[in-house]
Amino acid sequence: MGSMSGKTAVVTGGSRGIGRAICLELARRGANVVFSYAGNTAAAEKTLEELKALGVEARAVQGNVADPAAAKTLIDTAVKELGGIHILVNNAGITRDGLAMAMKEEDFDAVIETNLKGAFLCMKAAIRPMMKARYGRIVNMSSVVALRGNPGQVNYCASKAGLIGMTKSLAKEMGARGITVNAVAPGYISTDMTAALPDAARQAMLSTIPVGRAGNPEDVAAAVAFLASEEAGYITGQVLSVDGGMGM
Ligand code: NAP
């Protein structure tokens, strides 16, 4: 895969987990990186240091992706300080699990606002500079559960399925402008998000994965880097599963 030198990437939720691995992978390929985080300053500072050690320009921007002003600030940081935005990875996401009959409305709203609206706001802010440059790669972080459903996750599954609809719609709007829009659907990936799962649930999940192991953040980062590359310019509106075969 060719170098990403001269490109600037924005990754939401880049301080930890999958987002961190994506930031590092894009930087290894030469891209400058701006990432956002919600509030874990220690993790963000560590990731920022690791990025700089790879010899690229990097910025960490604290802010809630669901806040329109914060989303705009994030994209503006790339455009004003690092010369543009060529790659946007909408990775930030949260869970607030619970069975539907007992789910609080605020937990439904928080997940939709962060996972779905946050991605919309960042895409909206990024589209104009990408259109001007007639170049862009947008990758949205969906999930294997978007298409299969999952008990206890009506809010999360709705947000991740919504991202697929948004991906395909924007791909159709932007196709003629040199901007591709794709989604990645990870399966069970070892991060802080899944660390809270009870042991029994983890074992049950592992038994459904044909490759026989949980994924790691680097597995997802490699797929994102491919879709974010120049070479992937004829791929748009697609959902790439990175799940060890779990979703088959
Ligand atoms: P994680 O370890 O919990 O990390 C979440 C990241 O998102 C952190 O950097 C966090 O920042 C940031 N974040 C959370 N809410 C935010 C907000 N409102 N505004 C800005 N940043 C915010 O999660 P992960 O497991 O890496 O998951 C990353 C993405 O992959 C999510 O969209 C998730 O739904 C998706 N996914 C994960 C799995 C899995 O098995 N892990 C499977 C399928 C899909 P702080 O560090 O400041 O908290």
PDB file of C-alpha atoms and ligand atoms in Angstrom, residues 13-19 36-40 43 63-65 91-94 114 141-143 156 160 186-189 191-194, ligand 1:
ATOM      1  CA  GLY A  13     -12.071   8.624  19.888  1.00  0.00           C
ATOM      2  CA  GLY A  14      -8.378   8.129  19.194  1.00  0.00           C
ATOM      3  CA  SER A  15      -7.071   8.043  22.742  1.00  0.00           C
ATOM      4  CA  ARG A  16      -7.737   4.362  23.456  1.00  0.00           C
ATOM      5  CA  GLY A  17      -8.658   1.002  21.943  1.00  0.00           C
ATOM      6  CA  ILE A  18      -9.461   0.712  18.246  1.00  0.00           C
ATOM      7  CA  GLY A  19      -9.179   4.464  17.624  1.00  0.00           C
ATOM      8  CA  SER A  36     -10.414  13.553  19.557  1.00  0.00           C
ATOM      9  CA  TYR A  37     -11.197  12.120  22.954  1.00  0.00           C
ATOM     10  CA  ALA A  38     -13.949  12.566  25.533  1.00  0.00           C
ATOM     11  CA  GLY A  39     -12.088  13.134  28.801  1.00  0.00           C
ATOM     12  CA  ASN A  40      -9.285  10.639  29.426  1.00  0.00           C
ATOM     13  CA  ALA A  43      -4.593   8.190  27.593  1.00  0.00           C
ATOM     14  CA  GLY A  63     -14.424  17.371  23.009  1.00  0.00           C
ATOM     15  CA  ASN A  64     -17.730  15.573  22.757  1.00  0.00           C
ATOM     16  CA  VAL A  65     -18.348  14.440  19.147  1.00  0.00           C
ATOM     17  CA  ASN A  91     -14.665   5.791  15.495  1.00  0.00           C
ATOM     18  CA  ALA A  92     -15.858   7.317  18.801  1.00  0.00           C
ATOM     19  CA  GLY A  93     -18.538   5.174  20.363  1.00  0.00           C
ATOM     20  CA  ILE A  94     -20.128   4.225  23.660  1.00  0.00           C
ATOM     21  CA  THR A 114     -22.516   9.898  20.372  1.00  0.00           C
ATOM     22  CA  MET A 141     -17.097   2.400  12.657  1.00  0.00           C
ATOM     23  CA  SER A 142     -20.165   0.172  12.657  1.00  0.00           C
ATOM     24  CA  SER A 143     -20.371  -3.270  14.294  1.00  0.00           C
ATOM     25  CA  TYR A 156     -26.233   0.516  20.270  1.00  0.00           C
ATOM     26  CA  LYS A 160     -24.533   1.107  14.323  1.00  0.00           C
ATOM     27  CA  PRO A 186     -15.747  -5.202  13.821  1.00  0.00           C
ATOM     28  CA  GLY A 187     -16.772  -8.294  15.731  1.00  0.00           C
ATOM     29  CA  TYR A 188     -15.493  -8.996  19.224  1.00  0.00           C
ATOM     30  CA  ILE A 189     -12.365  -6.891  19.746  1.00  0.00           C
ATOM     31  CA  THR A 191     -10.563  -3.225  24.315  1.00  0.00           C
ATOM     32  CA  ASP A 192     -11.794  -1.428  27.440  1.00  0.00           C
ATOM     33  CA  MET A 193     -15.292  -1.559  25.916  1.00  0.00           C
ATOM     34  CA  THR A 194     -15.413  -5.359  25.951  1.00  0.00           C
TER      35      THR A 194
HETATM   36  P1  NAP B   1     -13.149   2.242  23.882  1.00  0.00           P
HETATM   37  O1  NAP B   1     -11.954   1.411  24.186  1.00  0.00           O
HETATM   38  O2  NAP B   1     -14.220   2.373  24.910  1.00  0.00           O
HETATM   39  O3  NAP B   1     -12.664   3.707  23.410  1.00  0.00           O
HETATM   40  C1  NAP B   1     -13.628   4.667  23.076  1.00  0.00           C
HETATM   41  C2  NAP B   1     -12.949   5.902  22.529  1.00  0.00           C
HETATM   42  O4  NAP B   1     -13.972   6.844  22.144  1.00  0.00           O
HETATM   43  C3  NAP B   1     -12.092   6.618  23.549  1.00  0.00           C
HETATM   44  O5  NAP B   1     -11.023   7.244  22.868  1.00  0.00           O
HETATM   45  C4  NAP B   1     -13.046   7.670  24.126  1.00  0.00           C
HETATM   46  O6  NAP B   1     -12.374   8.809  24.684  1.00  0.00           O
HETATM   47  C5  NAP B   1     -13.794   8.054  22.872  1.00  0.00           C
HETATM   48  N1  NAP B   1     -15.111   8.652  23.108  1.00  0.00           N
HETATM   49  C6  NAP B   1     -16.153   8.101  23.778  1.00  0.00           C
HETATM   50  N2  NAP B   1     -17.199   8.953  23.780  1.00  0.00           N
HETATM   51  C7  NAP B   1     -16.795  10.068  23.110  1.00  0.00           C
HETATM   52  C8  NAP B   1     -17.405  11.304  22.799  1.00  0.00           C
HETATM   53  N3  NAP B   1     -18.672  11.582  23.160  1.00  0.00           N
HETATM   54  N4  NAP B   1     -16.684  12.236  22.106  1.00  0.00           N
HETATM   55  C9  NAP B   1     -15.410  11.975  21.729  1.00  0.00           C
HETATM   56  N5  NAP B   1     -14.778  10.818  21.990  1.00  0.00           N
HETATM   57  C10 NAP B   1     -15.469   9.879  22.676  1.00  0.00           C
HETATM   58  O7  NAP B   1     -13.916   1.682  22.584  1.00  0.00           O
HETATM   59  P2  NAP B   1     -13.397   0.674  21.428  1.00  0.00           P
HETATM   60  O8  NAP B   1     -13.718  -0.713  21.858  1.00  0.00           O
HETATM   61  O9  NAP B   1     -12.042   1.045  20.997  1.00  0.00           O
HETATM   62  O10 NAP B   1     -14.452   1.024  20.273  1.00  0.00           O
HETATM   63  C11 NAP B   1     -14.171   1.979  19.261  1.00  0.00           C
HETATM   64  C12 NAP B   1     -15.308   1.938  18.255  1.00  0.00           C
HETATM   65  O11 NAP B   1     -15.437   0.610  17.718  1.00  0.00           O
HETATM   66  C13 NAP B   1     -16.684   2.269  18.858  1.00  0.00           C
HETATM   67  O12 NAP B   1     -17.445   2.995  17.927  1.00  0.00           O
HETATM   68  C14 NAP B   1     -17.287   0.914  19.101  1.00  0.00           C
HETATM   69  O13 NAP B   1     -18.697   0.974  19.108  1.00  0.00           O
HETATM   70  C15 NAP B   1     -16.774   0.160  17.889  1.00  0.00           C
HETATM   71  N6  NAP B   1     -16.774  -1.285  18.049  1.00  0.00           N
HETATM   72  C16 NAP B   1     -16.059  -1.893  19.059  1.00  0.00           C
HETATM   73  C17 NAP B   1     -16.095  -3.269  19.164  1.00  0.00           C
HETATM   74  C18 NAP B   1     -15.329  -3.995  20.257  1.00  0.00           C
HETATM   75  O14 NAP B   1     -15.506  -5.234  20.354  1.00  0.00           O
HETATM   76  N7  NAP B   1     -14.518  -3.344  21.053  1.00  0.00           N
HETATM   77  C19 NAP B   1     -16.855  -4.035  18.260  1.00  0.00           C
HETATM   78  C20 NAP B   1     -17.550  -3.396  17.258  1.00  0.00           C
HETATM   79  C21 NAP B   1     -17.504  -2.020  17.157  1.00  0.00           C
HETATM   80  P3  NAP B   1     -11.812   8.792  26.232  1.00  0.00           P
HETATM   81  O15 NAP B   1     -10.543   7.960  26.204  1.00  0.00           O
HETATM   82  O16 NAP B   1     -11.542  10.216  26.546  1.00  0.00           O
HETATM   83  O17 NAP B   1     -12.875   8.169  27.070  1.00  0.00           O
END
